[in-house]
Short mmCIF file of C-alpha atoms in Angstrom, two decimals:
data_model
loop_
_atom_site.label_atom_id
_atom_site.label_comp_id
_atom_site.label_asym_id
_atom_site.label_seq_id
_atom_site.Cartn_x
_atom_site.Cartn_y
_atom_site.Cartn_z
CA UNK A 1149 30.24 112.54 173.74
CA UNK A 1150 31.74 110.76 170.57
CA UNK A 1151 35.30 110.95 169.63
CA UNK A 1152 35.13 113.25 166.84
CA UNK A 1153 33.31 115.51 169.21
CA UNK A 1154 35.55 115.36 171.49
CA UNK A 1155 38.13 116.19 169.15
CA UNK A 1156 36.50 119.05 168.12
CA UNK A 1157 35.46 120.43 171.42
CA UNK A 1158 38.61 120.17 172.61
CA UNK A 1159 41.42 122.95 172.46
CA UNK A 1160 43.45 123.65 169.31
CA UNK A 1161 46.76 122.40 171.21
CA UNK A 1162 45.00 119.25 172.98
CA UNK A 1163 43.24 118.62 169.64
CA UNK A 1164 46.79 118.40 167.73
CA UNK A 1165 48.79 116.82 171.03
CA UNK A 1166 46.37 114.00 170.49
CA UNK A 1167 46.84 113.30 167.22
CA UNK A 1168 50.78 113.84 167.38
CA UNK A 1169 50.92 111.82 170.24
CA UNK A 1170 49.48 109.07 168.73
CA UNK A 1171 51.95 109.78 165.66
CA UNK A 1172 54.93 109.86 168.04
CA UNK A 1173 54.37 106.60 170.45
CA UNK A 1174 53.56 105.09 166.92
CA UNK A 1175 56.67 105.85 165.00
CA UNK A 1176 58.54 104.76 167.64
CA UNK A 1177 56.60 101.53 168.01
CA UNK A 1178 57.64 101.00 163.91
CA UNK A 1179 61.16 101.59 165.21
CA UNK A 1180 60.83 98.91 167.73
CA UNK A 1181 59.34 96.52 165.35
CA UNK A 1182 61.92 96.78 162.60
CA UNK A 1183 64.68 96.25 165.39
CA UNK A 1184 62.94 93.30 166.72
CA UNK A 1185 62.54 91.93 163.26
CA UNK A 1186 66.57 91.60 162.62
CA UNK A 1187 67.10 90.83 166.37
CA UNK A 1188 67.88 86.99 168.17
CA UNK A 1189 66.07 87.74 171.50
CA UNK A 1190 63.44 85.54 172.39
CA UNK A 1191 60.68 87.81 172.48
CA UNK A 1192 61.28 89.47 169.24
CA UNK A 1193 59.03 87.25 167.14
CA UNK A 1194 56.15 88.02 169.60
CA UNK A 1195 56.53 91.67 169.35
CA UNK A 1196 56.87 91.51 165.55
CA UNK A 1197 54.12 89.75 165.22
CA UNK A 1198 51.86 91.71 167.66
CA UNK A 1199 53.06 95.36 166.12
CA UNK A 1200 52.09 94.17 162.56
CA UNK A 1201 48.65 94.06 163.55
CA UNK A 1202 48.08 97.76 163.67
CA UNK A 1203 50.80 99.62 163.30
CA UNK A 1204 50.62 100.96 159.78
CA UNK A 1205 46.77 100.06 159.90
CA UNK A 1206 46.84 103.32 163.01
CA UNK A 1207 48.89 105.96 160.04
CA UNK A 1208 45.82 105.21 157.58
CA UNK A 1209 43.38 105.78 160.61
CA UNK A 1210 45.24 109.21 161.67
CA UNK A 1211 45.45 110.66 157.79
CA UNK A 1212 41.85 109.89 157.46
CA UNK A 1213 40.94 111.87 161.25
CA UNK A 1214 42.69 114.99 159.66
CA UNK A 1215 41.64 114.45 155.99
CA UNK A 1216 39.51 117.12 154.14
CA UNK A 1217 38.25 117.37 151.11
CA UNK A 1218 39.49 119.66 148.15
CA UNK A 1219 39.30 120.01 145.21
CA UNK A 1220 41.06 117.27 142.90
CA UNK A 1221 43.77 119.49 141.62
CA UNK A 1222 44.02 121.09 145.34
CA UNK A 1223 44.67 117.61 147.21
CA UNK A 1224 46.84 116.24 144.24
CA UNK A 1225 49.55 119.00 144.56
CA UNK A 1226 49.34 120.11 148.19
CA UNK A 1227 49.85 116.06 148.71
CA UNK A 1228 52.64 115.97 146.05
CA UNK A 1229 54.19 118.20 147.77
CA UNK A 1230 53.32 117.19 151.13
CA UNK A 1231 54.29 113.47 150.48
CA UNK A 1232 56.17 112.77 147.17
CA UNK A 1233 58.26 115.64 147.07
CA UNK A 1234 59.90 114.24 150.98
CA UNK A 1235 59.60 110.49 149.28
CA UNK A 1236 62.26 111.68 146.11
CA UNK A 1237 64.47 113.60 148.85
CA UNK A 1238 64.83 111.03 151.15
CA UNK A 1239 65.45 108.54 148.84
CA UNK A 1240 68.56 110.61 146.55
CA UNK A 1241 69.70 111.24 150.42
CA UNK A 1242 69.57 107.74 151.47
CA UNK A 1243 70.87 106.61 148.18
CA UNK A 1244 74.07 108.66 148.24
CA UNK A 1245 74.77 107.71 152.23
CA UNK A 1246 74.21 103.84 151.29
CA UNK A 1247 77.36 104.63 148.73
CA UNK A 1248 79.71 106.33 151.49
CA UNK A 1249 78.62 103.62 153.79
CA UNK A 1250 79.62 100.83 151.19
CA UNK A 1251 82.54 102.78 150.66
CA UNK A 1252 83.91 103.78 154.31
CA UNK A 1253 83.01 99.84 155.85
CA UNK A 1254 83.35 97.88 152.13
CA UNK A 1255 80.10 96.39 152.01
CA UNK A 1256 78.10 95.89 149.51
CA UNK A 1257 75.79 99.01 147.66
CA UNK A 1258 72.95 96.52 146.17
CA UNK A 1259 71.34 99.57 144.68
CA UNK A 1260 74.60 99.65 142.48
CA UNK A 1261 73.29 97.16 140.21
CA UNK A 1262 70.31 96.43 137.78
CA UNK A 1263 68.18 95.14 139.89
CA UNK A 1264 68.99 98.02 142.35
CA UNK A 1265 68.03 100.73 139.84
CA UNK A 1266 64.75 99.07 139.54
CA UNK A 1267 63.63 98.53 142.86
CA UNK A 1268 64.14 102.29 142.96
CA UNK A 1269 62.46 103.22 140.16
CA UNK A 1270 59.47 101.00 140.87
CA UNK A 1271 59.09 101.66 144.57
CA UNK A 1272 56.50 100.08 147.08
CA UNK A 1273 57.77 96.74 148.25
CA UNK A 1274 60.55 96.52 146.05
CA UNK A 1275 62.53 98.67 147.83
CA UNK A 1276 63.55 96.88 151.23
CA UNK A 1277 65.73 97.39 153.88
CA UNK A 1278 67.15 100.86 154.24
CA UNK A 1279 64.08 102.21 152.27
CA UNK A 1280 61.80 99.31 154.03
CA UNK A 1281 58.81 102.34 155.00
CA UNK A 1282 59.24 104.19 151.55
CA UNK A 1283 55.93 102.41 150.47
CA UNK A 1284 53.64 104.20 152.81
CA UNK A 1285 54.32 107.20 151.24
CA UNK A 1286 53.51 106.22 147.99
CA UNK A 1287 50.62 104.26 148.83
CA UNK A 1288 49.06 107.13 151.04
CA UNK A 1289 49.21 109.87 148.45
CA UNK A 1290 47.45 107.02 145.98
CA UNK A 1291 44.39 106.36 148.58
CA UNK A 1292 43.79 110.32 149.80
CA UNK A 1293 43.09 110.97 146.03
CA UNK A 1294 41.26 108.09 145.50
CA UNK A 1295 39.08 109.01 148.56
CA UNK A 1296 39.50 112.60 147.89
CA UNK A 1297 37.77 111.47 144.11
CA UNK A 1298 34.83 109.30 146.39
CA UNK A 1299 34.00 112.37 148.71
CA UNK A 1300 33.50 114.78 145.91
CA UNK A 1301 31.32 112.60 144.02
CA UNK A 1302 29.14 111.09 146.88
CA UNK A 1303 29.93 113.86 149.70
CA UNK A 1304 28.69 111.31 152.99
CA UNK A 1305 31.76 108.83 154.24
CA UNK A 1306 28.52 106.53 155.37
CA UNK A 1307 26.72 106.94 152.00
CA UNK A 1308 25.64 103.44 150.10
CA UNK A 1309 28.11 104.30 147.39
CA UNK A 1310 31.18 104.81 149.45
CA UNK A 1311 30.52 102.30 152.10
CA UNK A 1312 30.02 99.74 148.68
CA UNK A 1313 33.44 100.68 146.76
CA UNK A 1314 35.73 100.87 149.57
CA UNK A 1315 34.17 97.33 150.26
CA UNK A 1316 33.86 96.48 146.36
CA UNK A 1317 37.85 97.23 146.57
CA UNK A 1318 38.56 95.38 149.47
CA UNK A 1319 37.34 92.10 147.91
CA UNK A 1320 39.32 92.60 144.84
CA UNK A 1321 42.42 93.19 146.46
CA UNK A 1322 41.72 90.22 148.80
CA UNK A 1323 41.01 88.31 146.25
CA UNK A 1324 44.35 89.47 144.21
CA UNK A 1325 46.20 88.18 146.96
CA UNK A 1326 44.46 84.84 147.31
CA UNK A 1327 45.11 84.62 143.50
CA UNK A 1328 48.43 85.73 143.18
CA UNK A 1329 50.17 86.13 147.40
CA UNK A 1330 54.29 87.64 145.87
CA UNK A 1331 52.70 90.23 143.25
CA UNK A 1332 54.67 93.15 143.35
CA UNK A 1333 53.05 96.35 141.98
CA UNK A 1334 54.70 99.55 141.61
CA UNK A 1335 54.71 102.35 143.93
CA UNK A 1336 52.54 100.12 146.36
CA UNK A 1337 49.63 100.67 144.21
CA UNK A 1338 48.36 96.85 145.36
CA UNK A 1339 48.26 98.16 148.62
CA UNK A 1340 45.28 100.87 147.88
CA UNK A 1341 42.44 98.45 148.66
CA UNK A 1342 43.84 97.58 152.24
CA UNK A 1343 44.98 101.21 153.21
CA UNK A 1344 41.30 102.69 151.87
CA UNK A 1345 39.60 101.17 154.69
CA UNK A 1346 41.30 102.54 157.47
CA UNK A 1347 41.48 105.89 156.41
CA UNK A 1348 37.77 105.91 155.51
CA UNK A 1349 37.32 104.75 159.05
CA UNK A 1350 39.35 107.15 160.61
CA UNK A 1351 37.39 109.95 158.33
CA UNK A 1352 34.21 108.52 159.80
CA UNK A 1353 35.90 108.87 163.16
CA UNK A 1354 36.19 112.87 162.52
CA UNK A 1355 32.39 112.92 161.52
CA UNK A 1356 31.41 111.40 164.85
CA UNK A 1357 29.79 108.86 162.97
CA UNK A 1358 30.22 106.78 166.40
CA UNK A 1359 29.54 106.87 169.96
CA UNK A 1360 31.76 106.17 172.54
CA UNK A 1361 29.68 103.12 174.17
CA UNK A 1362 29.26 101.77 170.76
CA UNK A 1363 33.26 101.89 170.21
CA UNK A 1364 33.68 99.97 173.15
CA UNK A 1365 31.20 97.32 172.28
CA UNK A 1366 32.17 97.20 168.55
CA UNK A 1367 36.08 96.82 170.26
CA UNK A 1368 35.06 94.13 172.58
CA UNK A 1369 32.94 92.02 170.52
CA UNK A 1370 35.78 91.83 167.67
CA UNK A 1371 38.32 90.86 169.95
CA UNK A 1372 35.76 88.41 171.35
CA UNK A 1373 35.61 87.02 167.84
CA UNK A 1374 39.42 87.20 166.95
CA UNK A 1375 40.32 84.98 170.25
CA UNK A 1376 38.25 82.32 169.39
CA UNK A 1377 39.20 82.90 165.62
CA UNK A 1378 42.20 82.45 166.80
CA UNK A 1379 41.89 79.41 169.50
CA UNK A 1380 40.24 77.72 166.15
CA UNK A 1381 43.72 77.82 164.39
CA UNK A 1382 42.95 81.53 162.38
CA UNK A 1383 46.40 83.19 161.79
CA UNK A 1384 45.89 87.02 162.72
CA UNK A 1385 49.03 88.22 160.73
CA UNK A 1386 49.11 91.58 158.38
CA UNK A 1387 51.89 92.96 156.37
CA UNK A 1388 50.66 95.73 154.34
CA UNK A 1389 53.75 96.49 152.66
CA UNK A 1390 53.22 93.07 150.50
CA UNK A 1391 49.45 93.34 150.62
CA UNK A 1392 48.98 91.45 153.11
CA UNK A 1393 45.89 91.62 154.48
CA UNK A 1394 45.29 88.91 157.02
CA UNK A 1395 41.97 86.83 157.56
CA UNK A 1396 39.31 88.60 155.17
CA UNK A 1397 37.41 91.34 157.31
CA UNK A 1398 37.88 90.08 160.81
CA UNK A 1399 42.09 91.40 160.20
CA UNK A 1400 41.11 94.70 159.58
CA UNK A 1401 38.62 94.64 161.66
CA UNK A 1402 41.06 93.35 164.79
CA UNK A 1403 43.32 96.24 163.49
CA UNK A 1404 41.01 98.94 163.86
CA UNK A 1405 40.00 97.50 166.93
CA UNK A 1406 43.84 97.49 168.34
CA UNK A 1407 43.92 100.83 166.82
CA UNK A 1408 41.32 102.23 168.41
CA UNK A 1409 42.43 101.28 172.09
CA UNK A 1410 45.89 102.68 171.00
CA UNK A 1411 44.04 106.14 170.52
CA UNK A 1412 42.23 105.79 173.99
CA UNK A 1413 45.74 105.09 175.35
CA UNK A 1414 46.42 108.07 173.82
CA UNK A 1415 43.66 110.59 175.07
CA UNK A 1416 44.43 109.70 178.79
CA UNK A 1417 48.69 110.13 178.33
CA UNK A 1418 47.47 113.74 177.14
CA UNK A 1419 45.75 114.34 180.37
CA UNK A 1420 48.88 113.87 182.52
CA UNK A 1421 51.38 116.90 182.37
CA UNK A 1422 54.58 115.64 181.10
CA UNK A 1423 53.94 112.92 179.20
CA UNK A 1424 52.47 114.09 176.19
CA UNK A 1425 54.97 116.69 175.19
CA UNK A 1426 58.07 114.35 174.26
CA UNK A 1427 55.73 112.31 172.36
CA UNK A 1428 53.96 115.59 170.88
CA UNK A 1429 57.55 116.37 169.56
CA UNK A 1430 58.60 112.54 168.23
CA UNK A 1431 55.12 112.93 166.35
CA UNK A 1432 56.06 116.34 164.74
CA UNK A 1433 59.09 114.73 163.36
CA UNK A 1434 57.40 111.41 162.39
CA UNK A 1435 58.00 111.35 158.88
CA UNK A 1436 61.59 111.91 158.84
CA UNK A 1437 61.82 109.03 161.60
CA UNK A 1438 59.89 106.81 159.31
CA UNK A 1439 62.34 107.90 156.22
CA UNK A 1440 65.83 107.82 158.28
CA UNK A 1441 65.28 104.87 160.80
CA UNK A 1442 66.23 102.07 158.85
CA UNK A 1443 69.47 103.60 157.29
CA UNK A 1444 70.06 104.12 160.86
CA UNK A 1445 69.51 101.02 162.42
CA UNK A 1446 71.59 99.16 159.13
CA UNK A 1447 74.15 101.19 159.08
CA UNK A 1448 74.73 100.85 163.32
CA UNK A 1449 74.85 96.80 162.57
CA UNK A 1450 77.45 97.29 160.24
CA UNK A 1451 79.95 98.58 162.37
CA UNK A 1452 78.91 95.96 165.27
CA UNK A 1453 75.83 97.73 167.25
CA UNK A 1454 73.46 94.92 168.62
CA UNK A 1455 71.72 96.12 171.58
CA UNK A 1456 68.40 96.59 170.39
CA UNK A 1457 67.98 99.82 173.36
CA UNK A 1458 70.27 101.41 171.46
CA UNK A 1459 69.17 101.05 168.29
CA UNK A 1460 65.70 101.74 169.19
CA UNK A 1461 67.27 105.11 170.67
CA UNK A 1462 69.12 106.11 168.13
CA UNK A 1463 66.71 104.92 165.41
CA UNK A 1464 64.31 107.63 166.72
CA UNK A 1465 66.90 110.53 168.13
CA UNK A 1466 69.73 110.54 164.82
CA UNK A 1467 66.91 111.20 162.39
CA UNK A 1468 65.39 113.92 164.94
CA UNK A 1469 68.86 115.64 165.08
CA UNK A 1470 68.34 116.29 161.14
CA UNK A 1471 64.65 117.15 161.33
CA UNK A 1472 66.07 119.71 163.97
CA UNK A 1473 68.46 120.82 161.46
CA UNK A 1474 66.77 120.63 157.79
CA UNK A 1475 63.19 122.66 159.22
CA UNK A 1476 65.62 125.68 159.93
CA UNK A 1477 65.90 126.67 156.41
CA UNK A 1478 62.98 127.13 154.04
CA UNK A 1479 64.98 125.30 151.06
CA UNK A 1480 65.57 121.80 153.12
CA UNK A 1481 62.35 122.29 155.02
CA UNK A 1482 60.42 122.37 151.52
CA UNK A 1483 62.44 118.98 149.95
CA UNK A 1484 62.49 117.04 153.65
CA UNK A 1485 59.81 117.54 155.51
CA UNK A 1486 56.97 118.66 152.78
CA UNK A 1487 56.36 122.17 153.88
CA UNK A 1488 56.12 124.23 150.37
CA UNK A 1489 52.86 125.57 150.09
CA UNK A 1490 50.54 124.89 147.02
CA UNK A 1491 50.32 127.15 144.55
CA UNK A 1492 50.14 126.16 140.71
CA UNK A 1493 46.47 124.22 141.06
CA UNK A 1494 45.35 127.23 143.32
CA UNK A 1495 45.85 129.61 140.62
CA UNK A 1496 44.68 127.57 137.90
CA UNK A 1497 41.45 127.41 139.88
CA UNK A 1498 41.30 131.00 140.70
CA UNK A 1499 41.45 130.25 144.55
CA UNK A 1500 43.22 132.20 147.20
CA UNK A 1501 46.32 131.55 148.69
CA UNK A 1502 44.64 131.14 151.91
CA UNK A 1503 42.78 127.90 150.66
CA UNK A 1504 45.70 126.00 150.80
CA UNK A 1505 46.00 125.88 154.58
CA UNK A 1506 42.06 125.20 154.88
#
């Protein structure tokens, strides 16, 4: 039985512990790595390095297992609100705690300045540090409607067409980056072409487009080809926040590869009573962890917090105390956590209600 199969023969609640499992060992794995990043210990540059390789690579892979077509109106708003909406929140919250933080421990606010106000208003990797994840957001609700605009018009994830522009836009951005490496583009719109990929694959996934057996050999054979890649002098390092893509096709492909062991990990934690549920619940409150973390883990260095345990820990439980709090009410749940329901597209279209949760 393939994976998407499985998926699909598998109970609603095993189904979505999967996937939120996945979501919740992987958030906290982003928490890790940004610790490790501003962190002396020895193995910190190993971990960094290894976590970069699939890490944001694996949120691409999940949106595309749960994506479904829709109409282009449809997707556009139920994403905008899904995605953006969260995005403009977090950022006017984060925004007005970086000023009471400058003011309570008198450090600097570099967002009170010109150059602040435009990494701000431009987005993607021009914001940095306590808004270091904000580009994911951006650049996911960019690729689902570009993808969303491919599926309508060529309906197969393995037709010709598809298969030939998410390549065709591969090369360009590759070659962008060859051409010009510290381009910075707006709302992490240069990150598109290496984010496409990996959602396409993880949509082919959730057509069981693959067999099981095949996986394995696939997974084996690239990391065959990355180790001696690699023994050969090859750098396998990916950043996709600055469109960094890594060696041309044999990065991504390492990264799916990574990924999909990651998901395997996944499927047999969910078999073992226990396990599953603490990471089912980090998973539900994933996006807030990936908008909160770094304010967190900043804001704890400040006032003199090293130990990278308890940053990781409190990176992952401080922004779960206010996902606790804000999906209480309807008001905060709508701005915070992307839960307002589409409506405006649905009636232009003359579709029910009820579409919107399909």
């Amino acid at each position: 039985m393939n994976s998407a199969k499985a998926l699909e023969a598998s109970p609603g609640y095993k189904r979505i512990a999967w996937l939120e499992a996945c979501k919740g060992l992987g958030i906290i794995l982003l928490v890790v790595l940004h610790v490790c990043v501003e962190s002396t210990a020895e193995m910190s540059p190993a971990i960094v390095w290894f976590l970069k390789l699939f890490r944001m690579p694996m949120f691409f892979v999940v949106s595309g297992l749960l994506f479904s077509a829709r109409p282009p109106m449809v997707l556009f708003e139920k994403k905008f609100l899904s995605l953006i909406v969260p995005y403009v929140a977090f950022l006017a919250l984060i925004l007005i705690m970086i000023a009471l933080r400058s003011a309570v421990l008198h450090v600097p606010n570099p967002y009170f300045s010109r150059e602040g106000i435009k990494a701000v208003i431009l987005g993607g990797e021009y914001l940095k540090s306590d808004f270091g994840v904000f580009w994911f957001m951006t650049c996911l609700f960019l690729t689902q409607n570009l993808y969303n605009a491919m599926l309508l018009r060529w309906k197969d994830p393995a037709s010709p067409q598809i298969i030939a522009v998410v390549t065709l836009l591969y090369a360009l951005g590759y070659a962008l980056w060859l051409a010009a490496p510290k381009l910075g583009t707006p709302l992490a719109i240069g990150v598109v072409p290496f984010g496409l990929p990996f959602l396409w694959f993880g949509h082919l996934m959730k057509q069981g487009r693959l067999g099981l057996r095949g996986a394995w050999a696939l997974c084996i054979i690239v990391i065959f080809i990355a180790v001696i890649a690699g023994l050969y002098g090859v750098h396998f390092g990916m950043d996709l926040k600055y469109a960094e893509p890594g060696p041309a096709v044999i990065g991504m492909a390492l990264a799916i590869a990574i990924t999909w062991l990651f998901f395997q990990l996944m499927k047999a934690v969910c078999m073992v009573p226990g396990l599953s549920r603490p990471l089912d619940v980090i998973g539900a409150a994933s996006m807030t962890v990936m908008f909160l973390h770094q304010f967190v883990h900043f804001t704890l260095r400040e006032i003199g917090v090293t130990s990278e345990p308890v940053l990781i820990a409190a990176g992952v439980a401080l922004p779960m105390i206010f996902w606790l709090i804000v999906k209480q009410h309807p008001w905060s749940s709508m701005l915070f956590l992307g839960t307002a329901q589409p409506g405006l597209a649905l009636r232009r279209l003359g579709i029910g209600q009820s579409a919107a949760g399909r």
